[in-house]
């Protein structure tokens, strides 16, 4: 795991969750990954799957994370789809990155949505 990633702000709310400074509704944890329910769910199943390392986006993880961390993060998402009962009915995974992606929390997270018809992917840009 990378100790420091340039530009990573360790005061972000998910870093505080990782340090145990604020609570979360945890659904999964291993050496490299934590997953918890979104505080403002947009679907019956809405969890956030985060690597424990200090990565802002998938670009940081891909460029500076280890293969073990990357594999653990991907496997956790699939594991949770299965565990939360949406692997067969269908689900969506989505990661907002940066300004154009409207990323609110600057710690890499994959949203996992499911449990209902999620509609089309996104509205076309105007
Ligand atoms: P975004 O960075 O735009 O992909 O979205 C950040 C997500 O984090 C939003 O869906 C928020 O509802 C969620 N969120 C913010 N604070 C918390 C928290 N303390 N616990 C769980 N989810 C949170």
Short mmCIF file of N, CA, C and O in Angstrom, two decimals, residues 9-125:
data_model
loop_
_atom_site.label_atom_id
_atom_site.label_comp_id
_atom_site.label_asym_id
_atom_site.label_seq_id
_atom_site.Cartn_x
_atom_site.Cartn_y
_atom_site.Cartn_z
N UNK A 9 -5.95 14.31 0.40
CA UNK A 9 -6.29 15.07 1.61
C UNK A 9 -6.79 14.09 2.67
O UNK A 9 -7.91 13.57 2.57
N UNK A 10 -5.98 13.87 3.69
CA UNK A 10 -6.33 12.86 4.69
C UNK A 10 -7.40 13.33 5.67
O UNK A 10 -7.76 12.60 6.60
N UNK A 11 -7.93 14.54 5.45
CA UNK A 11 -9.06 15.02 6.26
C UNK A 11 -10.41 14.69 5.64
O UNK A 11 -11.45 15.05 6.19
N UNK A 12 -10.42 14.01 4.50
CA UNK A 12 -11.71 13.69 3.88
C UNK A 12 -12.49 12.70 4.74
O UNK A 12 -11.92 11.97 5.56
N UNK A 13 -13.81 12.67 4.56
CA UNK A 13 -14.68 11.94 5.49
C UNK A 13 -14.45 10.43 5.45
O UNK A 13 -14.57 9.75 6.48
N UNK A 14 -14.05 9.90 4.30
CA UNK A 14 -13.82 8.45 4.26
C UNK A 14 -12.50 8.09 4.94
O UNK A 14 -12.38 7.01 5.53
N UNK A 15 -11.53 9.00 4.89
CA UNK A 15 -10.29 8.78 5.65
C UNK A 15 -10.61 8.74 7.15
O UNK A 15 -10.03 7.95 7.90
N UNK A 16 -11.54 9.60 7.58
CA UNK A 16 -11.93 9.62 9.00
C UNK A 16 -12.66 8.33 9.36
O UNK A 16 -12.46 7.78 10.46
N UNK A 17 -13.48 7.83 8.44
CA UNK A 17 -14.14 6.53 8.69
C UNK A 17 -13.07 5.44 8.81
O UNK A 17 -13.12 4.60 9.73
N UNK A 18 -12.10 5.45 7.93
CA UNK A 18 -11.05 4.42 7.96
C UNK A 18 -10.25 4.48 9.26
O UNK A 18 -9.82 3.45 9.78
N UNK A 19 -10.07 5.68 9.80
CA UNK A 19 -9.32 5.81 11.06
C UNK A 19 -10.21 5.55 12.28
O UNK A 19 -9.72 5.60 13.41
N UNK A 20 -11.50 5.32 12.04
CA UNK A 20 -12.41 5.05 13.15
C UNK A 20 -12.85 6.29 13.89
O UNK A 20 -13.42 6.21 14.98
N UNK A 21 -12.65 7.46 13.26
CA UNK A 21 -13.01 8.72 13.93
C UNK A 21 -14.49 9.02 13.81
O UNK A 21 -15.03 9.77 14.63
N UNK A 22 -15.13 8.50 12.77
CA UNK A 22 -16.58 8.60 12.65
C UNK A 22 -17.11 7.22 12.26
O UNK A 22 -16.40 6.43 11.64
N UNK A 23 -18.36 6.94 12.63
CA UNK A 23 -18.90 5.59 12.40
C UNK A 23 -19.36 5.39 10.96
O UNK A 23 -19.54 6.34 10.20
N UNK A 24 -19.55 4.13 10.62
CA UNK A 24 -20.16 3.79 9.34
C UNK A 24 -20.96 2.51 9.53
O UNK A 24 -20.75 1.78 10.51
N UNK A 25 -21.87 2.27 8.60
CA UNK A 25 -22.68 1.05 8.62
C UNK A 25 -21.95 0.02 7.74
O UNK A 25 -22.25 -0.15 6.56
N UNK A 26 -20.99 -0.66 8.35
CA UNK A 26 -20.07 -1.52 7.61
C UNK A 26 -20.77 -2.78 7.11
O UNK A 26 -21.51 -3.42 7.85
N UNK A 27 -20.50 -3.14 5.87
CA UNK A 27 -21.04 -4.39 5.32
C UNK A 27 -19.94 -5.36 4.93
O UNK A 27 -20.21 -6.55 4.71
N UNK A 28 -18.69 -4.88 4.82
CA UNK A 28 -17.59 -5.78 4.43
C UNK A 28 -16.26 -5.12 4.79
O UNK A 28 -16.12 -3.90 4.67
N UNK A 29 -15.30 -5.93 5.18
CA UNK A 29 -13.95 -5.42 5.42
C UNK A 29 -12.94 -6.54 5.23
O UNK A 29 -13.20 -7.68 5.63
N UNK A 30 -11.83 -6.21 4.61
CA UNK A 30 -10.68 -7.12 4.61
C UNK A 30 -9.42 -6.26 4.76
O UNK A 30 -9.51 -5.08 5.10
N UNK A 31 -8.26 -6.83 4.51
CA UNK A 31 -7.01 -6.09 4.74
C UNK A 31 -6.89 -4.83 3.88
O UNK A 31 -6.21 -3.87 4.27
N UNK A 32 -7.55 -4.83 2.73
CA UNK A 32 -7.33 -3.75 1.76
C UNK A 32 -8.58 -2.93 1.45
O UNK A 32 -8.48 -1.91 0.75
N UNK A 33 -9.73 -3.39 1.90
CA UNK A 33 -11.00 -2.81 1.46
C UNK A 33 -11.95 -2.63 2.64
O UNK A 33 -11.99 -3.47 3.55
N UNK A 34 -12.71 -1.55 2.60
CA UNK A 34 -13.84 -1.35 3.52
C UNK A 34 -15.06 -1.00 2.68
O UNK A 34 -14.95 -0.24 1.71
N UNK A 35 -16.22 -1.55 3.05
CA UNK A 35 -17.48 -1.20 2.37
C UNK A 35 -18.54 -0.91 3.42
O UNK A 35 -18.60 -1.57 4.46
N UNK A 36 -19.33 0.12 3.13
CA UNK A 36 -20.36 0.54 4.08
C UNK A 36 -21.53 1.13 3.30
O UNK A 36 -21.40 1.51 2.14
N UNK A 37 -22.69 1.20 3.98
CA UNK A 37 -23.88 1.71 3.32
C UNK A 37 -23.77 3.23 3.16
O UNK A 37 -23.31 3.93 4.07
N UNK A 38 -24.22 3.70 1.99
CA UNK A 38 -24.24 5.14 1.75
C UNK A 38 -25.23 5.80 2.71
O UNK A 38 -26.33 5.30 2.95
N UNK A 39 -24.85 6.93 3.26
CA UNK A 39 -25.68 7.63 4.25
C UNK A 39 -26.94 8.22 3.60
O UNK A 39 -27.92 8.50 4.30
N UNK A 40 -26.93 8.38 2.30
CA UNK A 40 -28.06 8.97 1.57
C UNK A 40 -28.39 8.05 0.38
O UNK A 40 -28.13 8.40 -0.78
N UNK A 41 -28.96 6.88 0.67
CA UNK A 41 -29.08 5.85 -0.38
C UNK A 41 -29.97 6.28 -1.54
O UNK A 41 -31.03 6.86 -1.36
N UNK A 42 -29.51 5.93 -2.74
CA UNK A 42 -30.23 6.26 -3.98
C UNK A 42 -30.94 5.03 -4.56
O UNK A 42 -31.55 5.12 -5.63
N UNK A 43 -30.86 3.91 -3.89
CA UNK A 43 -31.49 2.67 -4.34
C UNK A 43 -31.62 1.78 -3.10
O UNK A 43 -30.95 2.03 -2.08
N UNK A 44 -32.47 0.74 -3.15
CA UNK A 44 -32.60 -0.14 -1.98
C UNK A 44 -31.26 -0.71 -1.51
O UNK A 44 -31.03 -0.86 -0.32
N UNK A 45 -30.41 -1.06 -2.45
CA UNK A 45 -29.02 -1.42 -2.12
C UNK A 45 -28.14 -0.28 -2.62
O UNK A 45 -28.17 0.06 -3.81
N UNK A 46 -27.41 0.34 -1.72
CA UNK A 46 -26.46 1.39 -2.11
C UNK A 46 -25.31 1.36 -1.11
O UNK A 46 -25.44 1.85 0.01
N UNK A 47 -24.22 0.75 -1.53
CA UNK A 47 -23.05 0.70 -0.66
C UNK A 47 -21.86 1.34 -1.39
O UNK A 47 -21.85 1.48 -2.61
N UNK A 48 -20.88 1.74 -0.59
CA UNK A 48 -19.66 2.34 -1.10
C UNK A 48 -18.51 1.39 -0.77
O UNK A 48 -18.39 0.94 0.38
N UNK A 49 -17.71 1.08 -1.77
CA UNK A 49 -16.61 0.14 -1.62
C UNK A 49 -15.32 0.92 -1.82
O UNK A 49 -15.08 1.46 -2.91
N UNK A 50 -14.51 0.99 -0.76
CA UNK A 50 -13.32 1.85 -0.83
C UNK A 50 -12.05 1.05 -0.53
O UNK A 50 -12.06 0.17 0.34
N UNK A 51 -10.98 1.36 -1.25
CA UNK A 51 -9.69 0.80 -0.86
C UNK A 51 -9.23 1.50 0.42
O UNK A 51 -9.58 2.67 0.65
N UNK A 52 -8.45 0.82 1.24
CA UNK A 52 -7.97 1.45 2.47
C UNK A 52 -6.81 2.40 2.22
O UNK A 52 -6.51 3.26 3.05
N UNK A 53 -6.16 2.25 1.09
CA UNK A 53 -5.02 3.12 0.76
C UNK A 53 -5.47 4.52 0.38
O UNK A 53 -6.65 4.75 0.07
N UNK A 54 -4.52 5.48 0.38
CA UNK A 54 -4.84 6.90 0.18
C UNK A 54 -4.94 7.28 -1.29
O UNK A 54 -4.11 8.02 -1.83
N UNK A 55 -5.99 6.80 -1.94
CA UNK A 55 -6.15 7.06 -3.36
C UNK A 55 -7.37 7.92 -3.61
O UNK A 55 -8.45 7.63 -3.10
N UNK A 56 -7.22 8.96 -4.41
CA UNK A 56 -8.35 9.85 -4.70
C UNK A 56 -9.26 9.27 -5.75
O UNK A 56 -10.47 9.51 -5.72
N UNK A 57 -8.69 8.55 -6.69
CA UNK A 57 -9.48 8.07 -7.82
C UNK A 57 -8.88 6.77 -8.33
O UNK A 57 -7.80 6.33 -7.89
N UNK A 58 -9.57 6.19 -9.30
CA UNK A 58 -9.07 4.94 -9.89
C UNK A 58 -7.74 5.17 -10.60
O UNK A 58 -6.92 4.24 -10.73
N UNK A 59 -7.48 6.42 -10.99
CA UNK A 59 -6.20 6.72 -11.63
C UNK A 59 -5.07 6.55 -10.61
O UNK A 59 -4.04 5.91 -10.89
N UNK A 60 -5.25 7.10 -9.40
CA UNK A 60 -4.24 6.92 -8.35
C UNK A 60 -4.05 5.44 -8.03
O UNK A 60 -2.91 4.95 -7.88
N UNK A 61 -5.16 4.71 -7.88
CA UNK A 61 -5.04 3.30 -7.51
C UNK A 61 -4.31 2.52 -8.60
O UNK A 61 -3.41 1.72 -8.31
N UNK A 62 -4.69 2.75 -9.85
CA UNK A 62 -4.07 2.01 -10.95
C UNK A 62 -2.59 2.34 -11.09
O UNK A 62 -1.77 1.47 -11.38
N UNK A 63 -2.24 3.64 -10.84
CA UNK A 63 -0.85 4.05 -11.06
C UNK A 63 0.03 3.80 -9.84
O UNK A 63 1.24 3.62 -9.97
N UNK A 64 -0.57 3.80 -8.64
CA UNK A 64 0.27 3.73 -7.43
C UNK A 64 -0.09 2.59 -6.50
O UNK A 64 0.65 2.31 -5.55
N UNK A 65 -1.21 1.95 -6.70
CA UNK A 65 -1.59 0.84 -5.85
C UNK A 65 -0.94 -0.45 -6.33
O UNK A 65 -0.42 -0.55 -7.44
N UNK A 66 -1.00 -1.45 -5.46
CA UNK A 66 -0.45 -2.77 -5.81
C UNK A 66 -1.53 -3.61 -6.51
O UNK A 66 -2.73 -3.35 -6.39
N UNK A 67 -1.06 -4.63 -7.20
CA UNK A 67 -2.01 -5.54 -7.84
C UNK A 67 -2.92 -6.20 -6.80
O UNK A 67 -4.09 -6.47 -7.06
N UNK A 68 -2.38 -6.45 -5.63
CA UNK A 68 -3.18 -7.07 -4.57
C UNK A 68 -4.32 -6.15 -4.14
O UNK A 68 -5.46 -6.58 -3.96
N UNK A 69 -4.01 -4.86 -3.99
CA UNK A 69 -5.06 -3.90 -3.62
C UNK A 69 -6.13 -3.78 -4.70
O UNK A 69 -7.33 -3.70 -4.40
N UNK A 70 -5.69 -3.71 -5.94
CA UNK A 70 -6.64 -3.59 -7.06
C UNK A 70 -7.53 -4.82 -7.11
O UNK A 70 -8.76 -4.72 -7.23
N UNK A 71 -6.93 -5.99 -7.00
CA UNK A 71 -7.72 -7.22 -7.06
C UNK A 71 -8.70 -7.29 -5.89
O UNK A 71 -9.86 -7.69 -6.05
N UNK A 72 -8.24 -6.90 -4.71
CA UNK A 72 -9.11 -6.96 -3.53
C UNK A 72 -10.32 -6.04 -3.69
O UNK A 72 -11.45 -6.41 -3.33
N UNK A 73 -10.09 -4.87 -4.25
CA UNK A 73 -11.18 -3.89 -4.43
C UNK A 73 -12.21 -4.42 -5.43
O UNK A 73 -13.41 -4.36 -5.18
N UNK A 74 -11.73 -4.95 -6.54
CA UNK A 74 -12.65 -5.49 -7.55
C UNK A 74 -13.39 -6.70 -6.99
O UNK A 74 -14.62 -6.83 -7.14
N UNK A 75 -12.66 -7.58 -6.33
CA UNK A 75 -13.31 -8.79 -5.80
C UNK A 75 -14.34 -8.44 -4.73
O UNK A 75 -15.38 -9.09 -4.64
N UNK A 76 -14.07 -7.43 -3.93
CA UNK A 76 -15.03 -7.03 -2.90
C UNK A 76 -16.34 -6.56 -3.53
O UNK A 76 -17.43 -6.83 -3.02
N UNK A 77 -16.24 -5.85 -4.65
CA UNK A 77 -17.46 -5.38 -5.32
C UNK A 77 -18.31 -6.55 -5.79
O UNK A 77 -19.53 -6.58 -5.57
N UNK A 78 -17.69 -7.52 -6.40
CA UNK A 78 -18.43 -8.70 -6.87
C UNK A 78 -18.96 -9.51 -5.69
O UNK A 78 -20.11 -9.98 -5.72
N UNK A 79 -18.15 -9.65 -4.66
CA UNK A 79 -18.59 -10.37 -3.46
C UNK A 79 -19.82 -9.71 -2.86
O UNK A 79 -20.79 -10.39 -2.49
N UNK A 80 -19.81 -8.38 -2.80
CA UNK A 80 -20.95 -7.67 -2.20
C UNK A 80 -22.19 -7.76 -3.08
O UNK A 80 -23.31 -7.86 -2.57
N UNK A 81 -22.02 -7.71 -4.39
CA UNK A 81 -23.18 -7.89 -5.28
C UNK A 81 -23.85 -9.22 -4.97
O UNK A 81 -25.07 -9.32 -4.87
N UNK A 82 -23.03 -10.24 -4.77
CA UNK A 82 -23.57 -11.57 -4.43
C UNK A 82 -24.19 -11.54 -3.02
O UNK A 82 -25.33 -11.97 -2.83
N UNK A 83 -23.45 -11.04 -2.06
CA UNK A 83 -23.91 -11.07 -0.67
C UNK A 83 -25.18 -10.24 -0.46
O UNK A 83 -26.01 -10.59 0.37
N UNK A 84 -25.30 -9.16 -1.18
CA UNK A 84 -26.45 -8.27 -1.00
C UNK A 84 -27.63 -8.66 -1.90
O UNK A 84 -28.65 -7.96 -1.93
N UNK A 85 -27.46 -9.75 -2.65
CA UNK A 85 -28.58 -10.35 -3.35
C UNK A 85 -28.91 -9.73 -4.70
O UNK A 85 -30.03 -9.90 -5.18
N UNK A 86 -27.96 -9.02 -5.31
CA UNK A 86 -28.26 -8.37 -6.58
C UNK A 86 -27.43 -8.90 -7.75
O UNK A 86 -27.58 -8.42 -8.88
N UNK A 87 -26.59 -9.88 -7.49
CA UNK A 87 -25.70 -10.38 -8.55
C UNK A 87 -26.50 -10.92 -9.72
O UNK A 87 -26.11 -10.72 -10.89
N UNK A 88 -27.62 -11.57 -9.46
CA UNK A 88 -28.41 -12.16 -10.54
C UNK A 88 -29.46 -11.19 -11.09
O UNK A 88 -29.73 -11.18 -12.29
N UNK A 89 -30.05 -10.38 -10.22
CA UNK A 89 -31.10 -9.46 -10.68
C UNK A 89 -30.52 -8.27 -11.43
O UNK A 89 -31.20 -7.64 -12.25
N UNK A 90 -29.27 -7.93 -11.15
CA UNK A 90 -28.61 -6.83 -11.82
C UNK A 90 -28.32 -5.69 -10.88
O UNK A 90 -28.97 -5.51 -9.84
N UNK A 91 -27.34 -4.91 -11.24
CA UNK A 91 -26.87 -3.82 -10.37
C UNK A 91 -26.04 -2.86 -11.21
O UNK A 91 -25.83 -3.09 -12.41
N UNK A 92 -25.60 -1.80 -10.58
CA UNK A 92 -24.73 -0.83 -11.26
C UNK A 92 -23.58 -0.48 -10.34
O UNK A 92 -23.80 -0.27 -9.13
N UNK A 93 -22.38 -0.42 -10.88
CA UNK A 93 -21.24 0.12 -10.14
C UNK A 93 -20.78 1.37 -10.86
O UNK A 93 -20.77 1.42 -12.09
N UNK A 94 -20.43 2.39 -10.06
CA UNK A 94 -20.14 3.70 -10.63
C UNK A 94 -19.16 4.42 -9.70
O UNK A 94 -19.33 4.40 -8.48
N UNK A 95 -18.17 5.04 -10.28
CA UNK A 95 -17.22 5.82 -9.49
C UNK A 95 -17.10 7.22 -10.07
O UNK A 95 -16.64 7.39 -11.21
N UNK A 96 -17.54 8.21 -9.31
CA UNK A 96 -17.41 9.60 -9.73
C UNK A 96 -15.96 10.04 -9.49
O UNK A 96 -15.43 9.83 -8.40
N UNK A 97 -15.36 10.66 -10.49
CA UNK A 97 -13.96 11.07 -10.38
C UNK A 97 -13.79 12.53 -10.77
O UNK A 97 -14.19 12.92 -11.89
N UNK A 98 -13.23 13.29 -9.85
CA UNK A 98 -12.84 14.66 -10.17
C UNK A 98 -14.00 15.62 -10.37
O UNK A 98 -15.14 15.33 -10.03
N UNK A 99 -13.66 16.78 -10.89
CA UNK A 99 -14.62 17.88 -10.99
C UNK A 99 -15.75 17.55 -11.96
O UNK A 99 -16.93 17.63 -11.62
N UNK A 100 -15.42 17.12 -13.17
CA UNK A 100 -16.47 16.83 -14.15
C UNK A 100 -17.31 15.63 -13.70
O UNK A 100 -18.49 15.54 -14.06
N UNK A 101 -16.72 14.74 -12.93
CA UNK A 101 -17.46 13.59 -12.42
C UNK A 101 -18.27 13.88 -11.17
O UNK A 101 -18.93 12.99 -10.64
N UNK A 102 -18.18 15.14 -10.68
CA UNK A 102 -18.91 15.55 -9.47
C UNK A 102 -18.58 14.69 -8.27
O UNK A 102 -19.45 14.30 -7.50
N UNK A 103 -17.30 14.38 -8.10
CA UNK A 103 -16.85 13.62 -6.94
C UNK A 103 -16.91 14.52 -5.71
O UNK A 103 -16.26 15.57 -5.68
N UNK A 104 -17.70 14.10 -4.70
CA UNK A 104 -17.85 14.91 -3.48
C UNK A 104 -16.80 14.56 -2.44
O UNK A 104 -16.36 15.43 -1.68
N UNK A 105 -16.46 13.29 -2.34
CA UNK A 105 -15.51 12.84 -1.32
C UNK A 105 -14.25 12.36 -2.05
O UNK A 105 -14.31 11.44 -2.87
N UNK A 106 -13.12 13.00 -1.71
CA UNK A 106 -11.88 12.79 -2.46
C UNK A 106 -11.10 11.57 -1.96
O UNK A 106 -9.88 11.64 -1.74
N UNK A 107 -11.81 10.48 -1.76
CA UNK A 107 -11.19 9.18 -1.50
C UNK A 107 -11.92 8.21 -2.42
O UNK A 107 -13.15 8.13 -2.39
N UNK A 108 -11.16 7.46 -3.20
CA UNK A 108 -11.75 6.55 -4.19
C UNK A 108 -12.86 5.70 -3.58
O UNK A 108 -12.68 5.07 -2.54
N UNK A 109 -14.01 5.70 -4.25
CA UNK A 109 -15.11 4.84 -3.83
C UNK A 109 -15.89 4.39 -5.04
O UNK A 109 -16.11 5.16 -5.96
N UNK A 110 -16.29 3.13 -5.00
CA UNK A 110 -17.21 2.61 -6.01
C UNK A 110 -18.58 2.54 -5.38
O UNK A 110 -18.74 1.95 -4.31
N UNK A 111 -19.56 3.18 -6.01
CA UNK A 111 -20.95 3.02 -5.59
C UNK A 111 -21.44 1.69 -6.16
O UNK A 111 -21.20 1.38 -7.34
N UNK A 112 -22.16 0.93 -5.36
CA UNK A 112 -22.84 -0.27 -5.83
C UNK A 112 -24.33 -0.07 -5.57
O UNK A 112 -24.75 0.06 -4.41
N UNK A 113 -25.09 0.02 -6.66
CA UNK A 113 -26.53 0.25 -6.57
C UNK A 113 -27.26 -1.00 -7.03
O UNK A 113 -26.85 -1.65 -8.00
N UNK A 114 -28.40 -1.29 -6.41
CA UNK A 114 -29.22 -2.41 -6.88
C UNK A 114 -30.50 -2.50 -6.08
O UNK A 114 -30.82 -1.65 -5.26
N UNK A 115 -31.25 -3.56 -6.38
CA UNK A 115 -32.48 -3.81 -5.65
C UNK A 115 -33.71 -3.22 -6.29
O UNK A 115 -34.81 -3.32 -5.74
N UNK A 116 -33.56 -2.59 -7.46
CA UNK A 116 -34.70 -2.05 -8.21
C UNK A 116 -34.23 -1.83 -9.64
O UNK A 116 -33.04 -1.94 -9.94
N UNK A 117 -35.20 -1.50 -10.52
CA UNK A 117 -34.83 -1.11 -11.88
C UNK A 117 -34.13 0.23 -11.80
O UNK A 117 -34.72 1.23 -11.36
N UNK A 118 -32.89 0.29 -12.22
CA UNK A 118 -32.07 1.49 -12.05
C UNK A 118 -32.19 2.48 -13.21
O UNK A 118 -31.56 3.54 -13.19
N UNK A 119 -33.01 2.15 -14.21
CA UNK A 119 -33.18 3.07 -15.32
C UNK A 119 -31.96 3.09 -16.23
O UNK A 119 -31.02 2.30 -16.08
N UNK A 120 -32.01 4.03 -17.18
CA UNK A 120 -30.88 4.13 -18.10
C UNK A 120 -29.67 4.73 -17.38
O UNK A 120 -29.80 5.31 -16.31
N UNK A 121 -28.53 4.62 -18.01
CA UNK A 121 -27.29 4.96 -17.33
C UNK A 121 -27.22 6.43 -16.90
O UNK A 121 -27.23 6.74 -15.73
N UNK A 122 -27.16 7.35 -17.83
CA UNK A 122 -27.12 8.77 -17.51
C UNK A 122 -27.86 9.50 -18.62
O UNK A 122 -28.04 8.99 -19.71
N UNK A 123 -28.26 10.73 -18.32
CA UNK A 123 -28.87 11.55 -19.35
C UNK A 123 -27.76 12.08 -20.26
O UNK A 123 -26.67 12.39 -19.78
N UNK A 124 -28.05 12.18 -21.54
CA UNK A 124 -27.05 12.74 -22.45
C UNK A 124 -26.66 14.15 -22.00
O UNK A 124 -27.50 14.90 -21.51
N UNK A 125 -25.39 14.52 -22.19
CA UNK A 125 -24.95 15.86 -21.85
C UNK A 125 -25.64 16.88 -22.75
O UNK A 125 -25.86 16.63 -23.93
#
